Tab-separated table of C-alpha atoms in Angstrom:
chain	number	residue	atom	x	y	z
A	1	MET	CA	0.207	-0.004	0.012
A	2	LYS	CA	1.602	3.225	-0.953
A	3	PRO	CA	0.344	6.281	1.391
A	4	ALA	CA	-0.905	9.712	0.096
A	5	ILE	CA	1.420	11.143	1.968
A	6	LYS	CA	4.849	10.828	1.077
A	7	TYR	CA	7.180	12.297	3.824
A	8	LEU	CA	7.271	11.611	7.519
A	9	LEU	CA	8.584	14.868	9.213
A	10	ILE	CA	8.174	15.051	12.963
A	11	LEU	CA	9.845	18.354	13.819
A	12	ALA	CA	10.713	19.462	17.302
A	13	GLY	CA	13.444	21.499	19.089
A	14	THR	CA	16.225	20.300	21.095
A	15	ALA	CA	15.496	19.591	24.835
A	16	PRO	CA	14.196	21.254	27.058
A	17	LEU	CA	13.007	23.416	23.848
A	18	PHE	CA	10.191	22.001	21.958
A	19	THR	CA	8.779	23.005	18.545
A	20	GLY	CA	6.322	21.931	15.918
A	21	CYS	CA	4.242	22.296	13.109
A	22	GLU	CA	0.817	22.705	11.493
A	23	LYS	CA	0.912	18.822	10.584
A	24	PHE	CA	2.534	15.831	11.610
A	25	LEU	CA	4.398	15.504	8.167
A	26	ASP	CA	5.135	18.701	6.125
A	27	LYS	CA	6.172	21.707	7.756
A	28	PRO	CA	9.861	23.060	8.530
A	29	LEU	CA	10.676	24.715	12.234
A	30	GLN	CA	8.039	27.257	13.693
A	31	GLY	CA	9.250	28.445	16.970
A	32	SER	CA	9.728	27.358	20.812
A	33	LEU	CA	8.356	27.342	23.661
A	34	THR	CA	9.380	26.321	27.356
A	35	GLN	CA	8.845	23.543	28.908
A	36	GLU	CA	7.179	25.424	31.804
A	37	GLN	CA	4.791	26.611	29.493
A	38	PHE	CA	4.444	23.529	27.134
A	39	PRO	CA	2.235	21.426	26.826
A	40	VAL	CA	-1.302	22.583	27.758
A	41	THR	CA	-3.438	22.617	25.263
A	42	GLN	CA	-4.681	19.442	22.831
A	43	SER	CA	-2.542	21.168	20.184
A	44	ASP	CA	0.201	21.305	22.562
A	45	ALA	CA	0.185	17.528	23.293
A	46	ILE	CA	0.301	16.734	19.577
A	47	LEU	CA	3.478	18.994	18.989
A	48	ALA	CA	4.739	17.116	22.278
A	49	THR	CA	4.306	14.179	20.895
A	50	ASN	CA	5.745	14.853	17.481
A	51	ALA	CA	8.821	15.988	19.016
A	52	CYS	CA	9.349	12.747	20.408
A	53	TYR	CA	9.439	11.025	17.052
A	54	THR	CA	12.335	13.823	15.930
A	55	THR	CA	15.135	12.153	17.541
A	56	LEU	CA	14.831	9.592	15.599
A	57	ARG	CA	16.081	11.821	12.808
A	58	ASP	CA	18.931	13.248	14.765
A	59	TRP	CA	22.179	12.009	13.513
A	60	PHE	CA	23.287	11.038	16.320
A	61	TYR	CA	20.135	8.556	17.007
A	62	HIS	CA	21.953	6.327	14.619
A	63	SER	CA	24.973	5.046	16.730
A	64	GLY	CA	26.463	8.499	17.390
A	65	GLY	CA	26.549	9.428	13.871
A	66	TYR	CA	28.386	6.388	12.217
A	67	PRO	CA	26.965	3.215	11.193
A	68	ILE	CA	28.889	1.423	13.980
A	69	LEU	CA	26.769	-1.776	14.488
A	70	ASP	CA	27.582	-2.620	11.105
A	71	ILE	CA	31.086	-1.674	10.871
A	72	MET	CA	31.658	-3.720	14.198
A	73	SER	CA	29.967	-7.154	12.128
A	74	ASP	CA	31.095	-9.071	9.644
A	75	ASP	CA	29.031	-7.243	6.880
A	76	ALA	CA	30.693	-4.301	6.391
A	77	THR	CA	34.027	-2.057	7.253
A	78	LYS	CA	34.910	1.477	7.994
A	79	GLY	CA	34.649	2.370	4.122
A	80	SER	CA	35.527	5.989	2.752
A	81	ASN	CA	38.760	7.638	1.867
A	82	PRO	CA	41.205	5.192	3.951
A	83	ASN	CA	42.074	8.088	6.097
A	84	ASP	CA	38.931	9.833	6.514
A	85	GLN	CA	37.903	9.294	9.943
A	86	LEU	CA	40.290	6.715	10.404
A	87	SER	CA	41.019	7.325	14.383
A	88	THR	CA	37.301	7.836	15.035
A	89	VAL	CA	35.607	5.121	13.096
A	90	GLY	CA	38.470	2.914	12.667
A	91	PRO	CA	39.029	1.416	15.670
A	92	TYR	CA	35.181	-0.174	15.647
A	93	ASN	CA	36.527	-2.229	12.859
A	94	THR	CA	39.025	-4.072	15.303
A	95	PHE	CA	37.253	-3.595	18.744
A	96	GLN	CA	39.929	-1.175	19.934
A	97	ILE	CA	37.824	1.534	20.902
A	98	THR	CA	37.997	3.072	24.378
A	99	PRO	CA	35.769	4.414	26.843
A	100	SER	CA	36.466	8.340	25.623
A	101	GLN	CA	35.964	6.825	21.948
A	102	ASP	CA	34.263	9.385	19.841
A	103	GLY	CA	30.408	9.147	18.993
A	104	LEU	CA	29.620	6.388	21.898
A	105	ASP	CA	28.891	10.221	24.213
A	106	ARG	CA	26.678	11.229	21.168
A	107	TRP	CA	24.170	8.344	20.935
A	108	TRP	CA	23.970	7.790	24.507
A	109	ASN	CA	22.756	11.318	25.127
A	110	THR	CA	20.273	11.758	22.085
A	111	LEU	CA	18.853	8.644	23.923
A	112	TYR	CA	18.634	10.222	26.860
A	113	VAL	CA	16.775	13.387	24.791
A	114	GLY	CA	14.596	10.805	23.422
A	115	VAL	CA	13.514	9.671	26.854
A	116	LYS	CA	13.180	13.143	28.214
A	117	ARG	CA	10.810	14.070	25.008
A	118	ALA	CA	8.701	10.833	25.874
A	119	ASN	CA	8.380	11.528	29.542
A	120	VAL	CA	7.122	15.182	28.674
A	121	VAL	CA	4.194	13.793	27.239
A	122	ILE	CA	3.713	10.630	29.255
A	123	ASP	CA	3.951	12.823	32.484
A	124	LYS	CA	2.048	16.255	31.387
A	125	LEU	CA	-0.658	14.913	29.048
A	126	PRO	CA	-2.906	13.121	31.773
A	127	ASP	CA	-3.483	16.885	33.200
A	128	ILE	CA	-4.484	18.313	29.444
A	129	GLN	CA	-8.070	18.669	28.979
A	130	MET	CA	-8.417	17.097	25.245
A	131	ASP	CA	-9.830	14.123	23.730
A	132	THR	CA	-9.662	11.677	26.145
A	133	ALA	CA	-8.994	8.935	22.919
A	134	LEU	CA	-6.352	11.021	21.174
A	135	ARG	CA	-4.575	11.383	24.530
A	136	THR	CA	-4.193	7.565	25.381
A	137	ARG	CA	-3.183	7.304	22.034
A	138	LEU	CA	-0.669	10.116	22.219
A	139	ILE	CA	0.679	8.784	25.313
A	140	ALA	CA	1.351	5.322	23.695
A	141	GLU	CA	2.910	6.493	20.896
A	142	ALA	CA	5.685	8.486	23.696
A	143	ARG	CA	5.781	5.206	25.113
A	144	PHE	CA	6.666	3.022	21.952
A	145	ILE	CA	9.336	5.412	21.295
A	146	ARG	CA	10.833	5.435	24.751
A	147	ALA	CA	10.738	1.890	24.708
A	148	ILE	CA	12.931	1.790	21.258
A	149	MET	CA	15.463	4.128	23.149
A	150	TYR	CA	15.612	1.945	26.361
A	151	PHE	CA	16.147	-0.999	24.103
A	152	ASP	CA	19.209	0.404	22.322
A	153	LEU	CA	20.433	1.407	25.232
A	154	VAL	CA	20.471	-1.984	27.291
A	155	ARG	CA	21.521	-3.802	24.262
A	156	ALA	CA	24.442	-1.066	23.876
A	157	TRP	CA	25.391	-0.910	27.821
A	158	GLY	CA	23.507	-3.518	29.841
A	159	HIS	CA	23.186	-1.093	33.219
A	160	VAL	CA	21.976	2.011	32.511
A	161	PRO	CA	19.843	4.388	34.573
A	162	LEU	CA	16.364	4.396	34.142
A	163	VAL	CA	14.873	7.997	34.062
A	164	THR	CA	11.123	7.450	34.291
A	165	SER	CA	10.500	11.178	35.498
A	166	LEU	CA	11.072	14.813	34.126
A	167	ASN	CA	12.332	15.148	37.815
A	168	PRO	CA	14.785	12.472	38.427
A	169	PRO	CA	17.340	12.268	41.225
A	170	LEU	CA	20.501	14.295	40.378
A	171	LYS	CA	22.912	10.757	41.352
A	172	LEU	CA	20.701	8.482	39.560
A	173	PRO	CA	21.605	4.478	39.648
A	174	GLN	CA	22.180	2.511	36.805
A	175	SER	CA	19.480	-0.387	37.155
A	176	THR	CA	20.234	-4.213	35.899
A	177	PRO	CA	19.077	-5.126	32.353
A	178	ASP	CA	16.106	-7.314	33.934
A	179	GLU	CA	14.917	-4.074	35.705
A	180	VAL	CA	15.466	-1.948	32.018
A	181	TYR	CA	13.896	-4.953	30.290
A	182	ASP	CA	10.930	-4.979	32.192
A	183	PHE	CA	10.352	-1.637	32.028
A	184	LEU	CA	10.697	-1.115	28.265
A	185	ILE	CA	8.727	-4.281	27.828
A	186	ALA	CA	5.601	-2.763	29.674
A	187	ASP	CA	6.295	0.682	27.555
A	188	PHE	CA	5.758	-1.891	24.559
A	189	GLN	CA	2.960	-3.668	25.782
A	190	TYR	CA	1.058	-0.504	26.555
A	191	ALA	CA	1.891	0.812	22.616
A	192	ALA	CA	0.390	-2.452	21.514
A	193	ALA	CA	-2.864	-2.091	23.929
A	194	HIS	CA	-3.800	1.359	22.988
A	195	LEU	CA	-2.395	2.328	19.466
A	196	PRO	CA	-4.146	1.639	16.310
A	197	GLU	CA	-2.954	-0.525	13.220
A	198	GLN	CA	-1.614	1.135	10.565
A	199	SER	CA	-4.995	1.111	8.414
A	200	ASP	CA	-6.712	2.692	10.847
A	201	TYR	CA	-4.901	6.064	10.463
A	202	ALA	CA	-5.884	8.595	8.601
A	203	PRO	CA	-2.979	9.452	5.511
A	204	GLU	CA	-1.540	12.844	7.301
A	205	ASP	CA	-0.773	10.579	10.248
A	206	MET	CA	1.065	7.934	8.361
A	207	GLY	CA	4.550	7.096	9.718
A	208	ARG	CA	3.117	7.264	13.743
A	209	ALA	CA	3.497	4.112	15.928
A	210	THR	CA	1.438	1.509	15.423
A	211	ARG	CA	-0.003	-1.710	17.481
A	212	SER	CA	1.738	-3.830	15.230
A	213	ALA	CA	5.020	-1.762	15.562
A	214	ALA	CA	4.825	-2.430	18.918
A	215	LEU	CA	4.266	-6.150	18.601
A	216	ALA	CA	7.151	-6.577	16.102
A	217	PHE	CA	9.427	-5.224	18.715
A	218	LEU	CA	8.376	-7.477	21.394
A	219	ALA	CA	8.902	-10.342	19.493
A	220	ARG	CA	12.760	-8.836	18.812
A	221	VAL	CA	12.998	-7.849	22.274
A	222	SER	CA	11.854	-11.420	23.363
A	223	LEU	CA	14.910	-13.032	21.195
A	224	PHE	CA	17.380	-10.963	22.980
A	225	ARG	CA	15.882	-12.449	26.189
A	226	HIS	CA	15.579	-16.130	24.736
A	227	ASP	CA	12.110	-16.110	25.541
A	228	TYR	CA	10.926	-18.122	22.639
A	229	GLN	CA	7.059	-18.426	23.549
A	230	ALA	CA	6.823	-14.814	23.691
A	231	ALA	CA	8.772	-13.981	20.528
A	232	GLU	CA	6.335	-16.891	18.708
A	233	GLN	CA	3.345	-15.154	20.179
A	234	TYR	CA	4.403	-11.501	19.077
A	235	ALA	CA	5.629	-12.372	15.611
A	236	MET	CA	2.307	-14.316	15.051
A	237	ALA	CA	0.037	-11.446	16.171
A	238	VAL	CA	2.044	-9.146	13.358
A	239	ILE	CA	1.893	-12.127	10.968
A	240	ASN	CA	-1.823	-12.799	11.411
A	241	SER	CA	-2.821	-8.974	11.915
A	242	GLY	CA	-3.072	-8.937	7.733
A	243	GLU	CA	-1.636	-5.783	7.987
A	244	TYR	CA	1.675	-6.367	6.007
A	245	GLY	CA	3.215	-8.364	3.260
A	246	LEU	CA	6.344	-8.363	1.395
A	247	GLU	CA	7.235	-6.044	-1.500
A	248	PRO	CA	7.605	-8.101	-4.769
A	249	VAL	CA	10.837	-6.415	-5.301
A	250	PHE	CA	13.377	-6.862	-2.956
A	251	THR	CA	14.919	-3.608	-3.424
A	252	ASP	CA	11.857	-1.946	-2.883
A	253	ALA	CA	11.441	-3.036	1.041
A	254	ASN	CA	14.174	-0.048	1.538
A	255	SER	CA	13.790	2.135	-1.148
A	256	VAL	CA	11.584	5.128	-2.025
A	257	ASN	CA	9.381	2.701	-3.745
A	258	GLY	CA	8.358	1.038	-0.658
A	259	GLU	CA	8.192	4.339	1.751
A	260	ASN	CA	5.229	3.634	4.389
A	261	GLY	CA	4.777	0.472	2.051
A	262	VAL	CA	3.189	-3.098	2.657
A	263	GLU	CA	6.493	-4.089	4.111
A	264	SER	CA	7.654	-1.187	6.309
A	265	VAL	CA	6.619	-2.023	10.054
A	266	PHE	CA	8.057	1.071	11.449
A	267	GLU	CA	10.511	3.451	9.401
A	268	ILE	CA	11.843	6.934	10.198
A	269	GLY	CA	10.614	9.367	7.857
A	270	ALA	CA	12.824	12.073	6.068
A	271	LEU	CA	12.254	15.174	3.361
A	272	GLN	CA	15.026	15.108	0.340
A	273	VAL	CA	16.598	18.554	1.565
A	274	ASP	CA	19.856	19.121	3.246
A	275	GLY	CA	19.874	19.527	6.925
A	276	THR	CA	18.268	17.781	10.200
A	277	ASP	CA	16.181	20.965	10.851
A	278	ASN	CA	14.830	21.068	7.625
A	279	GLY	CA	13.522	17.458	7.444
A	280	GLY	CA	16.604	15.502	6.632
A	281	ASP	CA	18.082	12.724	7.984
A	282	GLN	CA	21.862	12.383	7.629
A	283	TYR	CA	21.838	8.467	8.192
A	284	ALA	CA	21.950	7.713	4.471
A	285	ASN	CA	24.426	10.839	3.663
A	286	THR	CA	26.896	9.332	5.928
A	287	GLN	CA	26.873	5.829	3.667
A	288	GLY	CA	25.918	7.426	0.705
A	289	VAL	CA	28.185	7.038	-2.710
A	290	ARG	CA	31.504	9.214	-2.516
A	291	GLY	CA	32.712	10.537	-5.317
A	292	THR	CA	31.033	10.375	-8.780
A	293	PRO	CA	27.926	11.194	-8.048
A	294	ASN	CA	28.648	12.616	-4.949
A	295	ARG	CA	25.842	11.266	-2.636
A	296	GLY	CA	27.724	11.228	0.880
A	297	TRP	CA	30.627	10.053	2.666
A	298	GLY	CA	30.892	6.324	1.808
A	299	PHE	CA	31.227	4.777	5.359
A	300	ASN	CA	30.047	1.515	6.017
A	301	ARG	CA	31.415	-0.603	3.054
A	302	PRO	CA	30.031	-3.858	2.135
A	303	THR	CA	32.984	-6.787	2.970
A	304	LEU	CA	33.930	-9.521	0.589
A	305	ASP	CA	33.081	-12.019	3.114
A	306	LEU	CA	29.649	-10.650	2.733
A	307	ARG	CA	29.829	-10.951	-1.039
A	308	ALA	CA	30.281	-14.264	-0.703
A	309	PHE	CA	28.152	-15.218	1.555
A	310	PHE	CA	25.134	-14.783	-1.043
A	311	GLU	CA	23.915	-18.053	-2.700
A	312	PRO	CA	24.451	-18.167	-6.224
A	313	GLY	CA	22.484	-16.295	-8.327
A	314	ASP	CA	20.300	-14.680	-5.400
A	315	PRO	CA	19.143	-10.907	-6.633
A	316	ARG	CA	20.051	-9.763	-2.819
A	317	LEU	CA	23.589	-9.488	-3.518
A	318	LYS	CA	22.882	-6.474	-6.075
A	319	GLY	CA	20.609	-5.093	-3.940
A	320	THR	CA	22.817	-5.241	-1.101
A	321	ILE	CA	26.043	-3.912	-2.999
A	322	ILE	CA	26.730	-1.431	-5.319
A	323	ASP	CA	29.614	-1.680	-7.533
A	324	LEU	CA	31.682	0.644	-9.248
A	325	GLY	CA	29.996	0.949	-12.706
A	326	ASP	CA	26.563	-0.176	-11.612
A	327	THR	CA	24.100	2.106	-13.429
A	328	LEU	CA	21.110	2.919	-10.760
A	329	ASP	CA	17.966	5.315	-11.695
A	330	GLY	CA	20.412	6.560	-14.588
A	331	VAL	CA	23.562	7.179	-12.710
A	332	VAL	CA	26.229	5.805	-13.346
A	333	ILE	CA	28.309	5.109	-10.034
A	334	LEU	CA	31.989	5.922	-10.825
A	335	GLY	CA	33.004	6.412	-6.937
A	336	ASP	CA	35.623	8.432	-5.336
A	337	GLY	CA	39.228	9.278	-6.946
A	338	THR	CA	40.960	9.172	-3.683
A	339	THR	CA	39.485	5.695	-2.641
A	340	PRO	CA	41.702	2.709	-4.230
A	341	ASN	CA	39.392	0.368	-6.319
A	342	GLN	CA	41.221	-2.642	-4.785
A	343	THR	CA	42.695	-2.810	-1.278
A	344	PHE	CA	45.221	-5.703	-1.235
A	345	ASP	CA	47.407	-7.036	2.278
A	346	GLN	CA	50.810	-7.378	2.907
A	347	TYR	CA	50.655	-10.548	1.577
A	348	GLY	CA	49.242	-9.889	-1.891
A	349	ASN	CA	45.898	-10.798	-0.850
A	350	LEU	CA	42.559	-8.757	-1.680
A	351	ILE	CA	40.867	-7.383	1.229
A	352	GLU	CA	38.679	-4.753	-0.222
A	353	VAL	CA	36.999	-3.227	-2.715
A	354	GLU	CA	35.254	0.135	-3.280
A	355	CYS	CA	31.546	-0.159	-3.131
A	356	TYR	CA	28.844	0.873	-1.483
A	357	ASN	CA	25.565	0.434	0.538
A	358	ARG	CA	22.629	0.002	-1.964
A	359	LYS	CA	19.767	-0.081	0.860
A	360	VAL	CA	20.275	3.548	1.615
A	361	TRP	CA	20.254	4.913	-2.152
A	362	VAL	CA	17.789	7.506	-3.102
A	363	PRO	CA	17.567	8.213	-6.685
A	364	GLY	CA	19.279	11.533	-7.681
A	365	ASN	CA	23.315	12.863	-8.356
A	366	ASN	CA	23.471	15.181	-5.287
A	367	VAL	CA	23.971	15.343	-1.934
A	368	PRO	CA	20.517	16.757	-0.580
A	369	THR	CA	18.377	14.014	-2.452
A	370	GLN	CA	20.300	11.190	-0.371
A	371	TRP	CA	19.163	13.020	3.136
A	372	GLY	CA	15.387	11.901	2.300
A	373	HIS	CA	16.058	8.139	2.725
A	374	HIS	CA	13.595	6.505	5.118
A	375	ARG	CA	15.021	4.090	7.623
A	376	ARG	CA	13.040	1.238	8.442
A	377	LEU	CA	13.676	0.010	11.840
A	378	ILE	CA	12.108	-3.200	11.509
A	379	ARG	CA	10.161	-4.583	8.204
A	380	TYR	CA	8.035	-7.939	7.426
A	381	ALA	CA	10.589	-9.693	6.609
A	382	ASP	CA	12.534	-9.634	9.808
A	383	VAL	CA	9.294	-10.322	11.489
A	384	LEU	CA	8.776	-13.593	9.048
A	385	LEU	CA	12.340	-14.653	10.024
A	386	MET	CA	11.847	-14.128	13.742
A	387	ALA	CA	8.917	-16.294	13.756
A	388	ALA	CA	10.910	-19.119	12.053
A	389	GLU	CA	13.396	-18.561	14.849
A	390	ALA	CA	11.264	-19.253	17.494
A	391	LEU	CA	8.925	-21.359	16.238
A	392	ASN	CA	12.015	-23.863	15.663
A	393	GLU	CA	13.302	-22.956	18.940
A	394	ASN	CA	9.785	-24.190	20.349
A	395	SER	CA	10.067	-27.425	18.781
A	396	LYS	CA	7.988	-26.444	15.458
A	397	PRO	CA	9.892	-26.812	12.254
A	398	ALA	CA	7.151	-27.464	9.723
A	399	GLU	CA	6.013	-24.184	10.706
A	400	ALA	CA	9.391	-22.478	10.654
A	401	LEU	CA	9.920	-23.745	7.304
A	402	ILE	CA	6.706	-21.845	6.047
A	403	TYR	CA	7.705	-18.339	6.961
A	404	LEU	CA	11.366	-19.065	6.004
A	405	ASN	CA	10.864	-20.230	2.446
A	406	MET	CA	8.715	-17.269	2.201
A	407	VAL	CA	11.780	-14.694	2.389
A	408	ARG	CA	13.355	-17.025	0.198
A	409	GLU	CA	10.328	-17.413	-2.107
A	410	ARG	CA	10.186	-13.271	-2.744
A	411	ALA	CA	14.338	-13.135	-2.770
A	412	ARG	CA	14.232	-15.259	-5.733
A	413	GLN	CA	11.682	-13.252	-7.523
A	414	GLY	CA	10.283	-15.834	-9.782
A	415	ASN	CA	13.444	-17.672	-10.962
A	416	ASN	CA	12.966	-21.167	-9.549
A	417	SER	CA	16.043	-21.987	-10.815
A	418	ILE	CA	17.658	-20.538	-7.400
A	419	LEU	CA	17.287	-20.323	-3.667
A	420	PRO	CA	15.654	-23.312	-3.266
A	421	ASP	CA	13.431	-23.963	-0.318
A	422	ILE	CA	15.049	-25.134	2.819
A	423	THR	CA	13.551	-28.567	4.028
A	424	THR	CA	15.133	-29.777	6.982
A	425	THR	CA	13.360	-30.006	10.008
A	426	ASP	CA	16.802	-30.708	12.188
A	427	TYR	CA	16.961	-28.153	14.523
A	428	THR	CA	20.945	-27.476	14.300
A	429	GLU	CA	20.532	-27.237	10.554
A	430	LEU	CA	17.324	-25.185	10.585
A	431	GLN	CA	18.448	-22.876	13.192
A	432	ASP	CA	21.753	-22.312	10.959
A	433	ALA	CA	19.873	-21.682	7.855
A	434	ILE	CA	17.910	-19.013	9.519
A	435	MET	CA	20.579	-17.189	10.786
A	436	ASN	CA	22.075	-17.420	7.797
A	437	GLU	CA	18.504	-16.057	5.907
A	438	ARG	CA	18.947	-13.134	8.198
A	439	ARG	CA	22.141	-12.330	7.044
A	440	MET	CA	21.171	-12.324	3.329
A	441	GLU	CA	18.497	-10.045	3.610
A	442	LEU	CA	18.869	-7.985	6.795
A	443	ALA	CA	22.568	-7.475	5.684
A	444	LEU	CA	23.605	-3.539	6.385
A	445	GLU	CA	20.620	-2.649	8.265
A	446	GLY	CA	22.088	-2.667	11.389
A	447	ILE	CA	21.203	-5.819	12.997
A	448	ARG	CA	23.962	-8.627	12.436
A	449	PHE	CA	26.277	-7.513	15.115
A	450	TRP	CA	23.379	-7.788	17.895
A	451	ASP	CA	21.757	-11.140	15.783
A	452	LEU	CA	25.843	-12.559	16.555
A	453	VAL	CA	25.894	-11.204	20.222
A	454	ARG	CA	22.302	-12.646	21.290
A	455	THR	CA	23.246	-15.477	19.754
A	456	GLY	CA	26.386	-16.541	21.021
A	457	ARG	CA	27.834	-16.603	17.908
A	458	ALA	CA	29.776	-13.430	17.931
A	459	PRO	CA	33.015	-14.487	19.568
A	460	GLU	CA	33.558	-17.579	16.697
A	461	VAL	CA	32.722	-15.126	13.855
A	462	LEU	CA	33.981	-11.804	15.005
A	463	GLY	CA	36.847	-13.572	17.355
A	464	PRO	CA	39.675	-12.701	14.458
A	465	ALA	CA	38.494	-9.178	13.954
A	466	GLY	CA	39.397	-8.415	17.943
A	467	PHE	CA	35.898	-9.382	19.313
A	468	VAL	CA	36.654	-10.822	22.943
A	469	GLU	CA	34.330	-12.627	25.048
A	470	GLY	CA	32.995	-10.984	28.060
A	471	LYS	CA	33.832	-7.574	26.804
A	472	ASN	CA	32.476	-6.804	23.278
A	473	GLU	CA	29.237	-8.062	23.723
A	474	LEU	CA	28.746	-4.570	25.327
A	475	LEU	CA	30.062	-1.128	24.807
A	476	PRO	CA	32.003	0.639	27.405
A	477	ILE	CA	29.946	3.524	29.141
A	478	PRO	CA	31.107	7.100	27.844
A	479	GLN	CA	33.584	8.507	29.982
A	480	THR	CA	32.086	11.636	29.839
A	481	GLU	CA	29.045	9.865	31.611
A	482	ILE	CA	31.025	8.446	34.241
A	483	ASP	CA	32.906	11.576	35.303
A	484	ILE	CA	30.051	13.686	35.942
A	485	SER	CA	27.627	10.955	37.332
A	486	GLN	CA	29.961	11.324	40.624
A	487	GLY	CA	30.097	7.931	41.164
A	488	SER	CA	26.481	6.696	40.166
A	489	LEU	CA	27.501	5.349	36.970
A	490	ILE	CA	30.146	2.044	36.678
A	491	GLN	CA	32.050	0.886	33.927
A	492	ASN	CA	31.329	-2.070	32.049
A	493	PRO	CA	33.340	-5.400	33.036
A	494	ASN	CA	37.256	-5.770	31.170
A	495	TRP	CA	36.620	-1.751	29.985
């Protein structure tokens, strides 16, 4: 389903100031209000909720600005020019980061800005005279976004402070991961109970949180906690909702053709303009083709290992990787003259080729258009694979095969000579097949690193790159946060 509204633009100023627009989707920044005077009306309540979404477009929301979660996996390397941001981004390639590493503090701080904005809605809307149903929905949207923020925080850092009000104690202690998970699960469950489905929203509200989006995130959370019964329940609820399907063409699942479409369970909308305040999102610009055409900085380069991992003939290979010489939407990819086309190690072995992330491509040949990419935080193919994984873990391999093979069927796009259906019902073999499918289907979408960590495969797969078991499952808490906490924050083990 292609919505009538093309852009999700939710605008607000930085905390504690909130700014807004007349409509949810299509206006630039208009002004600001102090928190003491805002929100007090129903219109204010809508603007405050819109402010929650704005955090998702902040460049720092995306793991501090750079796609470090892909770079730390076996899917990607730093990319860009060899010397560009070498000391800033390069250490993530080899797990040589430190508690003072650039970017970690930005990510941490931005996630808590999102929490703060959500808390404004959750705390203040109950006192506003307004439509009761609308109030309930807006609070549910804020709790949905707060849960997203805490899910990133607990996965990345484990023991983190739970800020649940607008006036927390100055020295807030760290909560345990279980406490954080219990808190964010309650938020997602509230959202699932009180949000409409995508089909129930008016066109001008397309892009807001939905019941099924909350359920899909609950499935993802449940897999992280190895609660496979819950993961099956939540994933199947999304499937049985009838709200979603797979785009017929794989590349449309992440492209402009699929924005707010049938496969997009929850995405971050943006305008094709330069600047976050104007409605753009720099996430794709950071990874866009470097040089000719000039679409961005070229970070997050697909690895040779990822390239070789795809099964023979899999169309998803070209739907994932842009090579020099490719023509996309009439634009020839020539690349960056200062970046080697090929890089060899000291023994003469090829270790890297200049290539780019196809999944962030936006038609055009200049920088501003690249800012309009809609990042999919969760899509239906992922839901199907989560269902398959949970069903296999719950001793239902025959049912797991149904959803695994749905993803493979779409991937082959009518060519029955490739990507044959998986037929094994052996637990271990099917478990491996599902994980392999997740890598091919979801590569460069910020998921692979988390998959390796939660399944315990990270030491084996990432060990050669420098991953240390018992340390690199979590990131170091930013040293600046420890310094200003006055002893409230304790560094993660082995950092």
